[in-house]
Coordinates of C-alpha atoms in Angstrom, one line a residue:
M1 CA 6.2 -16.2 16.4
T2 CA 4.8 -12.9 15.0
T3 CA 5.2 -12.2 11.3
V4 CA 4.3 -8.8 9.9
I5 CA 3.6 -8.4 6.2
L6 CA 3.6 -4.7 5.1
G7 CA 1.9 -4.3 1.7
L8 CA 2.8 -1.1 -0.1
D9 CA 0.5 -0.7 -3.1
G10 CA 2.5 0.1 -6.3
A11 CA 5.9 0.2 -4.5
A12 CA 9.0 -0.2 -6.6
F13 CA 12.7 0.4 -6.1
E14 CA 12.7 2.4 -9.3
L15 CA 11.0 5.3 -7.4
I16 CA 12.6 5.1 -4.0
D17 CA 16.3 4.0 -4.7
D18 CA 17.4 7.7 -5.1
W19 CA 15.6 8.6 -1.8
I20 CA 17.3 5.6 -0.1
D21 CA 20.7 6.7 -1.4
S22 CA 20.2 10.3 -0.3
G23 CA 19.4 9.3 3.3
D24 CA 15.7 10.2 3.2
L25 CA 14.6 6.6 4.0
P26 CA 17.2 5.3 6.6
N27 CA 15.1 2.4 7.8
L28 CA 14.5 1.1 4.2
E29 CA 18.2 1.5 3.7
T30 CA 18.8 -0.8 6.7
L31 CA 16.4 -3.3 5.3
T32 CA 18.0 -3.4 1.9
E33 CA 21.4 -3.8 3.4
E34 CA 20.6 -6.3 6.2
G35 CA 17.6 -8.1 4.7
A36 CA 17.0 -9.8 1.4
A37 CA 15.7 -7.2 -1.1
M38 CA 14.7 -7.9 -4.7
D39 CA 12.2 -7.3 -7.5
M40 CA 9.1 -9.3 -7.6
Q41 CA 6.8 -10.0 -10.6
S42 CA 3.1 -9.5 -10.5
W43 CA 0.5 -11.1 -12.8
L44 CA -0.6 -9.3 -16.0
P45 CA -2.2 -6.9 -15.9
P46 CA -0.1 -5.4 -13.0
V47 CA -3.0 -3.9 -11.1
T48 CA -4.4 -3.8 -7.5
C49 CA -7.3 -5.9 -8.7
P50 CA -6.5 -8.8 -9.1
N51 CA -2.9 -8.9 -7.8
W52 CA -3.7 -8.5 -4.1
R53 CA -5.9 -11.6 -4.4
C54 CA -3.1 -13.4 -6.3
Y55 CA -1.0 -12.8 -3.2
A56 CA -3.6 -13.9 -0.7
S57 CA -4.6 -17.0 -2.6
G58 CA -1.3 -18.0 -4.2
V59 CA -3.2 -18.6 -7.5
N60 CA -3.3 -16.8 -10.9
P61 CA -6.3 -14.9 -12.3
G62 CA -7.4 -17.8 -14.4
K63 CA -8.3 -19.6 -11.2
L64 CA -9.6 -16.4 -9.4
G65 CA -12.0 -15.5 -12.2
V66 CA -11.3 -11.8 -12.0
F67 CA -8.8 -10.1 -14.4
W68 CA -9.1 -6.3 -13.9
W69 CA -11.4 -3.7 -12.5
E70 CA -14.0 -4.6 -15.1
Q71 CA -15.5 -7.8 -16.4
V72 CA -16.3 -8.0 -20.1
N73 CA -19.0 -10.5 -20.7
R74 CA -19.1 -11.5 -24.3
D75 CA -22.3 -13.6 -24.0
L76 CA -24.3 -10.9 -22.2
Q77 CA -22.7 -8.1 -24.2
S78 CA -22.0 -6.1 -21.0
I79 CA -19.2 -4.6 -19.1
E80 CA -19.5 -4.6 -15.3
P81 CA -17.2 -3.3 -12.5
T82 CA -15.4 -5.9 -10.3
S83 CA -13.9 -5.5 -6.9
S84 CA -16.1 -7.4 -4.5
S85 CA -14.4 -10.2 -2.5
E86 CA -17.3 -12.5 -3.4
Q87 CA -16.4 -12.3 -7.1
F88 CA -13.1 -14.0 -6.5
D89 CA -12.5 -17.7 -6.3
G90 CA -9.6 -19.0 -4.3
G91 CA -9.0 -19.0 -0.5
E92 CA -6.8 -16.8 1.7
Y93 CA -3.6 -18.4 3.0
W94 CA -4.0 -16.9 6.5
D95 CA -7.0 -19.2 7.1
L96 CA -4.6 -22.2 7.2
L97 CA -2.7 -20.8 10.2
D98 CA -3.3 -22.1 13.7
G99 CA -3.1 -18.7 15.4
K100 CA -5.1 -15.5 15.2
V101 CA -4.5 -13.1 12.4
S102 CA -5.1 -9.4 11.9
I103 CA -5.6 -8.3 8.3
I104 CA -5.6 -4.5 8.0
N105 CA -6.9 -2.4 5.0
F106 CA -6.9 -5.3 2.5
P107 CA -7.9 -4.1 -1.1
T108 CA -10.6 -6.2 -2.8
G109 CA -11.5 -7.3 0.7
S110 CA -15.2 -6.2 0.9
P111 CA -17.3 -7.7 2.2
P112 CA -14.8 -8.5 4.9
S113 CA -13.6 -12.1 5.4
K114 CA -14.6 -14.0 8.5
V115 CA -11.1 -14.9 9.8
N116 CA -9.8 -16.2 13.0
G117 CA -9.0 -12.8 14.4
E118 CA -9.9 -9.6 12.6
F119 CA -10.3 -8.3 9.1
I120 CA -10.4 -4.7 7.9
A121 CA -11.4 -4.3 4.3
G122 CA -9.6 -1.5 2.4
G123 CA -9.7 0.7 -0.7
P124 CA -10.7 1.4 -3.3
G125 CA -13.7 -1.1 -3.5
S126 CA -14.7 -1.1 0.2
E127 CA -17.4 1.1 1.7
Q128 CA -16.8 3.6 4.5
V129 CA -19.1 1.4 6.6
K130 CA -19.5 -2.3 7.3
Y131 CA -15.8 -2.9 6.5
T132 CA -14.8 -5.0 9.5
H133 CA -15.0 -8.5 10.9
P134 CA -16.1 -8.7 13.7
T135 CA -18.6 -5.9 13.0
D136 CA -18.1 -4.1 16.3
L137 CA -14.4 -3.5 15.4
E138 CA -15.5 -0.7 13.1
E139 CA -16.8 1.4 16.1
D140 CA -13.6 0.7 18.0
L141 CA -11.4 1.8 15.1
R142 CA -13.4 5.0 14.7
A143 CA -13.3 5.8 18.5
K144 CA -9.6 5.1 19.0
Y145 CA -8.0 6.1 15.7
D146 CA -10.7 8.2 14.0
Y147 CA -10.3 5.5 11.4
Q148 CA -11.6 5.9 7.9
V149 CA -11.2 3.7 4.8
H150 CA -11.0 6.6 2.3
P151 CA -10.2 10.3 2.2
E152 CA -13.3 12.4 2.3
L153 CA -11.8 14.9 -0.1
L154 CA -10.9 12.3 -2.8
S155 CA -12.8 14.0 -5.6
Q156 CA -10.4 17.0 -5.3
L157 CA -7.4 15.0 -6.5
S158 CA -5.7 16.5 -9.5
K159 CA -2.1 15.9 -10.8
D160 CA -1.9 19.7 -11.4
E161 CA -2.4 20.6 -7.7
Q162 CA 0.0 19.6 -4.9
D163 CA -1.4 21.8 -2.1
I164 CA -4.8 20.3 -1.9
D165 CA -6.2 19.1 1.4
C166 CA -6.7 15.6 0.2
V167 CA -3.0 15.0 0.0
D168 CA -2.7 15.9 3.7
E169 CA -5.6 13.6 4.4
I170 CA -3.9 10.7 2.6
H171 CA -0.7 11.3 4.7
R172 CA -2.9 11.1 7.8
L173 CA -4.5 7.8 6.6
I174 CA -1.1 6.3 6.1
E175 CA -0.2 7.2 9.7
Q176 CA -3.5 5.6 10.8
R177 CA -2.8 2.3 9.1
F178 CA 0.6 2.1 11.0
Q179 CA -1.0 3.1 14.3
V180 CA -3.4 0.1 14.0
L181 CA -0.6 -2.2 12.9
E182 CA 1.8 -1.2 15.7
D183 CA -0.9 -1.6 18.4
R184 CA -1.7 -5.1 17.0
L185 CA 2.0 -6.0 17.0
E186 CA 2.5 -4.8 20.6
S187 CA -0.5 -6.8 21.8
G188 CA 1.3 -10.0 21.1
E189 CA -2.1 -11.5 20.2
Y190 CA -1.6 -12.4 16.6
E191 CA 0.5 -15.0 14.8
L192 CA 0.4 -13.0 11.5
I193 CA -0.4 -9.4 10.8
H194 CA -0.9 -8.1 7.2
A195 CA -1.3 -4.3 6.7
T196 CA -1.8 -2.6 3.3
V197 CA -1.0 1.0 2.6
F198 CA -3.2 1.5 -0.5
Y199 CA -3.2 5.3 -1.0
I200 CA 0.6 5.5 -1.5
N201 CA -0.1 4.2 -5.0
V202 CA -2.7 6.9 -5.5
L203 CA 0.0 9.5 -4.8
H204 CA 2.2 7.7 -7.3
H205 CA -0.5 7.9 -9.9
F206 CA -1.2 11.6 -9.5
Y207 CA 2.2 13.0 -8.5
W208 CA 4.8 10.3 -9.3
D209 CA 8.1 11.6 -7.7
R210 CA 7.0 15.0 -6.4
E211 CA 7.7 16.1 -2.9
V212 CA 4.2 15.0 -1.6
V213 CA 5.2 11.4 -2.5
R214 CA 8.6 11.7 -0.9
T215 CA 6.8 12.9 2.3
A216 CA 4.5 9.9 2.2
W217 CA 7.5 7.6 1.9
K218 CA 9.2 9.3 4.8
I219 CA 6.1 8.6 6.9
I220 CA 6.3 4.9 5.9
D221 CA 10.0 4.8 6.6
K222 CA 9.5 6.3 10.1
H223 CA 7.0 3.6 11.0
I224 CA 9.2 0.8 9.6
G225 CA 11.7 2.0 12.1
T226 CA 9.1 1.6 14.9
L227 CA 8.4 -2.0 13.7
L228 CA 12.1 -2.8 13.6
N229 CA 12.5 -1.6 17.2
S230 CA 9.7 -3.8 18.5
D231 CA 10.7 -6.9 20.6
K232 CA 7.5 -8.5 19.5
L233 CA 8.5 -8.7 15.8
D234 CA 10.1 -12.0 14.5
H235 CA 10.0 -11.5 10.8
L236 CA 9.1 -8.5 8.6
F237 CA 8.2 -8.9 4.9
I238 CA 7.6 -5.8 2.8
M239 CA 6.0 -6.3 -0.6
S240 CA 3.9 -4.7 -3.3
D241 CA 1.2 -5.9 -5.6
H242 CA 3.0 -4.3 -8.6
G243 CA 5.5 -1.5 -9.3
S244 CA 5.2 2.0 -10.8
N245 CA 6.9 4.2 -13.4
R246 CA 6.6 7.6 -14.9
I247 CA 4.1 8.2 -17.8
D248 CA 5.4 9.9 -20.9
V249 CA 2.5 9.0 -23.3
E250 CA -1.0 7.6 -23.1
F251 CA -2.2 5.1 -25.7
N252 CA -5.9 5.2 -26.2
I253 CA -6.3 1.6 -27.3
N254 CA -10.0 1.6 -28.0
T255 CA -9.5 4.6 -30.3
W256 CA -6.9 2.6 -32.1
L257 CA -9.2 -0.4 -32.3
E258 CA -12.0 1.9 -33.7
Q259 CA -9.7 3.5 -36.3
N260 CA -8.5 0.0 -37.4
G261 CA -12.0 -1.4 -37.8
Y262 CA -12.1 -3.7 -34.8
L263 CA -14.4 -1.6 -32.6
V264 CA -17.6 0.0 -33.8
R265 CA -19.2 2.6 -31.5
Q266 CA -22.8 3.6 -31.0
R267 CA -23.4 7.3 -31.1
G268 CA -25.6 8.9 -28.5
A269 CA -25.9 11.3 -25.5
S270 CA -22.2 11.4 -24.7
D271 CA -21.3 12.7 -28.2
V272 CA -24.0 15.4 -27.9
M273 CA -22.7 16.5 -24.5
K274 CA -19.1 16.6 -25.7
R275 CA -20.1 18.8 -28.7
L276 CA -22.0 21.1 -26.3
G277 CA -19.1 21.3 -23.9
I278 CA -20.9 19.6 -21.1
T279 CA -18.0 17.7 -19.6
Q280 CA -16.8 16.4 -16.3
D281 CA -14.0 19.0 -16.3
R282 CA -16.6 21.9 -16.4
V283 CA -19.4 20.4 -14.3
R284 CA -17.5 19.1 -11.3
P285 CA -15.8 22.4 -10.3
L286 CA -19.2 24.0 -10.1
L287 CA -20.6 21.1 -8.0
N288 CA -17.6 21.3 -5.7
R289 CA -18.1 25.1 -5.3
F290 CA -21.6 24.7 -4.1
H291 CA -20.7 21.6 -2.1
I292 CA -23.4 19.4 -3.7
E293 CA -21.3 16.9 -5.7
W294 CA -21.6 14.1 -3.1
L295 CA -25.3 14.7 -2.8
L296 CA -25.8 14.3 -6.5
R297 CA -23.6 11.2 -6.6
R298 CA -25.9 9.6 -4.0
V299 CA -29.2 10.4 -5.7
V300 CA -28.3 10.3 -9.4
P301 CA -28.0 6.7 -10.8
S302 CA -24.5 5.8 -11.7
D303 CA -25.4 4.8 -15.3
I304 CA -26.6 8.4 -15.9
Q305 CA -23.5 9.9 -14.3
D306 CA -21.3 7.7 -16.4
L307 CA -22.5 9.2 -19.7
L308 CA -20.9 12.5 -18.8
P309 CA -17.7 12.7 -20.9
D310 CA -14.4 14.2 -19.8
S311 CA -12.7 16.9 -21.9
E312 CA -11.2 14.3 -24.3
G313 CA -14.6 12.6 -24.8
R314 CA -14.1 9.6 -22.6
V315 CA -17.0 8.2 -20.6
K316 CA -16.7 6.2 -17.4
R317 CA -15.9 2.6 -17.6
S318 CA -19.3 1.1 -16.8
A319 CA -20.8 3.1 -19.6
K320 CA -18.5 1.6 -22.2
G321 CA -20.9 -1.3 -22.7
Q322 CA -23.6 1.1 -23.8
L323 CA -21.4 2.7 -26.4
I324 CA -20.3 -0.5 -28.2
N325 CA -22.0 -1.9 -31.2
W326 CA -21.6 -5.5 -30.1
E327 CA -22.9 -7.0 -33.3
E328 CA -20.4 -5.3 -35.5
S329 CA -17.3 -5.1 -33.3
T330 CA -14.6 -7.8 -33.0
A331 CA -12.5 -6.4 -30.1
I332 CA -12.7 -4.3 -27.0
A333 CA -10.0 -3.4 -24.5
S334 CA -9.7 -2.6 -20.8
G335 CA -7.1 -0.2 -19.5
Q336 CA -3.6 -1.3 -18.7
G337 CA -3.5 -4.3 -21.0
P338 CA -6.4 -6.8 -21.2
L339 CA -7.9 -7.1 -24.7
Y340 CA -11.0 -9.1 -25.5
V341 CA -11.9 -10.5 -28.9
I342 CA -15.7 -10.7 -29.3
A343 CA -15.9 -12.5 -32.7
D344 CA -18.6 -15.2 -32.9
S345 CA -16.7 -18.2 -34.1
Q346 CA -13.5 -19.7 -32.6
S347 CA -11.8 -19.6 -36.0
K348 CA -12.6 -15.9 -36.5
R349 CA -11.6 -15.3 -32.9
Q350 CA -8.2 -16.9 -33.4
K351 CA -7.7 -15.0 -36.7
V352 CA -8.5 -11.6 -35.0
K353 CA -6.1 -12.5 -32.1
Q354 CA -3.2 -13.2 -34.5
E355 CA -3.9 -10.0 -36.5
L356 CA -4.0 -7.9 -33.3
Q357 CA -0.9 -9.3 -31.9
G358 CA 1.0 -8.8 -35.1
K359 CA -0.1 -5.2 -35.4
L360 CA 0.3 -4.2 -31.7
N361 CA 3.8 -5.8 -31.5
K362 CA 5.0 -3.3 -34.1
L363 CA 3.1 -0.3 -33.0
R364 CA 5.1 2.9 -32.2
D365 CA 4.2 6.2 -30.7
P366 CA 4.7 9.5 -32.5
E367 CA 8.3 9.7 -31.1
G368 CA 9.1 6.3 -32.6
N369 CA 9.1 4.3 -29.4
L370 CA 7.5 0.9 -29.1
V371 CA 4.2 1.1 -27.2
I372 CA 3.9 -2.6 -26.3
K373 CA 6.8 -4.5 -24.8
E374 CA 5.1 -7.8 -25.6
T375 CA 1.7 -9.2 -26.5
R376 CA 0.9 -12.5 -24.9
S377 CA -2.0 -14.8 -25.5
A378 CA -4.1 -15.4 -22.4
E379 CA -3.5 -19.2 -22.4
S380 CA 0.3 -18.6 -22.3
V381 CA -0.2 -16.5 -19.1
Y382 CA -3.2 -17.9 -17.2
S383 CA -4.3 -21.4 -16.3
G384 CA -7.5 -22.5 -14.6
P385 CA -11.3 -22.8 -15.1
Y386 CA -11.9 -19.1 -15.8
T387 CA -9.2 -18.6 -18.4
S388 CA -11.6 -18.6 -21.4
D389 CA -13.8 -16.0 -19.6
G390 CA -11.0 -13.5 -19.4
P391 CA -9.1 -11.5 -22.0
D392 CA -7.7 -13.1 -25.1
I393 CA -4.6 -11.0 -25.2
L394 CA -2.5 -9.4 -22.4
L395 CA -0.5 -6.3 -23.4
D396 CA 2.6 -5.8 -21.4
Q397 CA 3.0 -2.1 -21.9
A398 CA 6.4 -0.6 -22.6
P399 CA 8.1 1.6 -20.0
N400 CA 6.5 5.0 -19.5
V401 CA 3.4 4.1 -21.5
H402 CA -0.1 4.2 -20.0
I403 CA -2.8 2.2 -21.9
N404 CA -6.1 4.0 -21.4
G405 CA -9.1 1.8 -22.1
G406 CA -11.7 4.7 -22.3
I407 CA -14.0 5.1 -25.3
G408 CA -14.8 8.3 -27.2
V409 CA -11.3 9.9 -27.5
D410 CA -10.3 11.3 -30.8
D411 CA -6.6 10.8 -30.7
V412 CA -4.7 7.5 -30.3
F413 CA -1.8 9.1 -28.5
V414 CA -2.0 11.9 -26.0
R415 CA 0.1 13.5 -23.3
P416 CA -0.6 12.2 -19.8
D417 CA -4.0 13.6 -18.6
T418 CA -5.2 12.4 -15.2
W419 CA -2.1 10.4 -14.0
A420 CA 1.6 11.1 -13.9
G421 CA 2.6 7.6 -12.8
E422 CA 1.5 4.2 -14.1
N423 CA 1.8 0.6 -12.9
K424 CA 4.4 -1.9 -14.1
D425 CA 4.7 -5.6 -13.6
T426 CA 7.9 -5.4 -11.4
G427 CA 7.2 -4.7 -7.8
M428 CA 9.3 -5.0 -4.7
F429 CA 10.0 -7.6 -2.0
I430 CA 12.1 -7.3 1.2
S431 CA 12.4 -10.0 3.9
Y432 CA 14.1 -9.3 7.3
G433 CA 14.5 -11.5 10.3
P434 CA 16.7 -13.9 12.2
E435 CA 16.3 -16.7 9.7
I436 CA 16.6 -14.6 6.5
D437 CA 19.6 -15.0 4.2
S438 CA 20.5 -11.4 3.4
E439 CA 22.6 -12.5 0.4
T440 CA 19.7 -14.0 -1.4
V441 CA 18.5 -12.4 -4.6
L442 CA 15.9 -14.3 -6.7
D443 CA 15.4 -13.3 -10.3
D444 CA 12.2 -15.2 -10.7
L445 CA 10.2 -14.4 -7.5
R446 CA 6.5 -14.0 -8.2
I447 CA 3.7 -12.6 -6.1
T448 CA 2.0 -16.0 -5.9
D449 CA 5.1 -17.4 -4.3
L450 CA 4.5 -15.5 -1.1
A451 CA 1.5 -17.4 0.2
P452 CA 3.2 -20.9 0.1
T453 CA 6.4 -19.3 1.5
L454 CA 4.6 -17.8 4.5
L455 CA 2.8 -21.0 5.1
T456 CA 6.1 -22.8 5.1
L457 CA 7.5 -20.3 7.6
H458 CA 4.5 -21.0 9.9
D459 CA 4.7 -24.8 9.3
A460 CA 1.2 -24.9 7.8
P461 CA 0.0 -27.1 4.9
I462 CA 0.1 -25.8 1.3
P463 CA -2.9 -26.4 -0.9
R464 CA -2.1 -28.4 -4.0
D465 CA -4.0 -25.9 -6.2
M466 CA -1.6 -23.0 -5.4
D467 CA 0.4 -21.8 -8.4
G468 CA 3.2 -20.4 -6.3
K469 CA 6.0 -22.4 -4.7
P470 CA 7.7 -21.9 -1.3
R471 CA 11.0 -20.0 -1.8
Y472 CA 13.2 -21.8 0.7
E473 CA 16.2 -19.8 -0.7
I474 CA 15.3 -16.6 1.2
F475 CA 16.0 -18.4 4.5
S476 CA 19.6 -19.0 5.7
E477 CA 21.0 -22.5 5.2
D478 CA 21.4 -23.1 9.0
S479 CA 17.7 -22.4 9.7
S480 CA 15.2 -25.2 10.1
I481 CA 13.0 -23.6 7.5
H482 CA 15.5 -23.8 4.7
S483 CA 15.4 -27.6 4.7
R484 CA 11.8 -28.0 5.8
S485 CA 9.6 -30.3 3.8
S486 CA 6.3 -28.5 3.3
E487 CA 3.1 -30.6 3.5
V488 CA 1.1 -30.3 0.3
K489 CA -2.6 -31.2 0.8
D490 CA -5.7 -31.5 -1.3
I491 CA -7.4 -28.5 0.4
N492 CA -10.6 -27.2 -1.1
W493 CA -8.9 -24.1 -2.5
I494 CA -10.7 -23.1 -5.7
E495 CA -14.3 -24.0 -6.6
A496 CA -15.1 -23.2 -10.3
D497 CA -18.7 -22.0 -10.4
T498 CA -20.8 -19.5 -12.1
Q499 CA -19.7 -16.1 -11.0
D500 CA -22.0 -13.7 -9.2
T501 CA -21.7 -10.5 -11.2
R502 CA -22.6 -7.5 -9.1
Q503 CA -22.8 -3.8 -10.0
T504 CA -20.9 -1.6 -7.6
D505 CA -23.1 1.0 -5.9
N506 CA -22.8 4.7 -6.6
A507 CA -20.3 5.5 -3.8
V508 CA -17.8 2.8 -4.8
H509 CA -18.3 3.6 -8.4
S510 CA -17.6 7.3 -7.8
R511 CA -14.5 6.6 -5.8
L512 CA -13.0 4.5 -8.6
S513 CA -13.7 7.4 -10.9
D514 CA -11.9 9.9 -8.6
L515 CA -8.9 7.7 -8.5
G516 CA -8.7 7.5 -12.3
Y517 CA -9.6 3.8 -12.6
I518 CA -13.1 4.0 -13.8
N519 CA -12.3 6.3 -16.7
E520 CA -9.9 3.7 -18.1

C-alpha cells in the first residue's frame, strides 16, 4: 500500500472554489466530486508553526511547547524566534509505520528527522544546506532536480509587484516538489509519502487571488492529475495546515495595548532612525541595486539589523524584547492572535486577562466591524505540560482582519501593508481512494485527527497521548478499515522537559523577515 499526503500550506476552498467551478482546476474538481472533501480546523493560532507539527504528532501546542514563530519568556523577559524541530516535543506518526517513508519539504523540520527512509526539511525555517536525512540525499537532489529549499530572490517579494522574478522562481520550486514526489511514488519503495508545498501560501500572503496565484494552483492541479494516473497510488490525501482569506484591515495590537496602558515601550535607536527616515523601505532598494544585501545580512548581526524600522515604525520580531519595558508592562502580543500577560502575581494576571478579553471582544475597526471573532483563554484551547508557558489569551481574528504584532506603529488600524492575504483557522481536507466514502462530510474534523487516522489506515498503533482521534467515517462501510479497532498503546510520545531555546541564525532570520513573518 502506498499512501500519498499532499500538504498545501494555507490552502482553503474559499480561494479555489471559483477556479474549480470555472474549469481551471479539473483534477481538484474530480477529487471534490469523487472523493471526500471538507473543511478542517487548525489549532489557534492558525499558522504554519506550530500546525504542521500538530499534524505530524497528533497533539496540541500545549504538549508541543511551541505556539507561534516566537517564544515570549516571561521569566527571562525575552522574545526569541522558534522554528527548529528540536524545540518541539511530540513524535512524528510516520515513525510508527513498518515500511519506509519519504517526507518531502516539511516545514519546521530542521534539523531533519532520522526516519526509516528519507526526510527533506522545508521552509521557512530550514537552511539551504544540511536539510536532508540521509545527508548525501542533498547532493542527489541538487544534481537531479537542481533542488533548492528557498527562492534565491526572496527579498524581492512585494505585494505591489507581480512581474518579479521571484514569483517565477516560486512556480519552479512548486514543480520541483512534485517532481521529487512523483519519482518517489513511481519507485514503489515507500509505504507513505508526505510532500508539502509551502510557498503556495507565500503567494497567498502577497497576492491573494491574483493571476500569479491562479497559475500556481494550475501547476498544482496538473501534478495532482499525474498522481491520480499512477498505478502505484492507493490513497491520496490533500490537506492544509490552515486556510487563508483576503485582508481588508490590519490591527496593530501592540499599539492598541500601548495606548490602553498595558504595554510600556522603551525609546531608543529605532525611534531615532524612524525620525531621520532611515527605514527598511528606503535602505533595502539601495542594497538590492548594488547587490550587497545578502552580503550585509551575513556579516551584520541580526540584533542590529532588527532595529531598522519599516516605514510605519515597526521593528523586526526578535528586536521586540529590547523595546519593551518589562517592569512596567502587563501584556505583549504576537501576530495572528497569541497574547501574553506578564503581570507578576496570579491574581493580577487573571484580572488583566479578564479586562483584555472584555475589551477585545467588543473592539471594532473604523468601519464598525468586529476585529476579534472570539477571545479564548489558553486553558480552554490547550492542554498539556507547556500550556502555562504559552499565551494567556488566543484571539480568533474576524474575517479579513490581520493582527500585526509589531511594535512601534503609530496607528491601531491601517490598510494592508506587506500582505494581501491572511491565515484563518479553517483549512481544507480531501481524501480519495478505493476505500474512501465520497459522501462523508465531517463538520468537526481537526488537523490532529489526521495522524491517528493515517495510523489506522496502515494498521499501526496509536499513542495514547495523541489528542486526535481516528476518523473511521471517511472510509466506506464495506471496507475493513471502517470497523477496524485501532490499538492504543502507551508509547513514549511526549516528554515534558526544559525547552532548548535557540536563536535562529542570520539567514533564517532574514528569510522570515522577507516573508513578512518576522515583522509581526
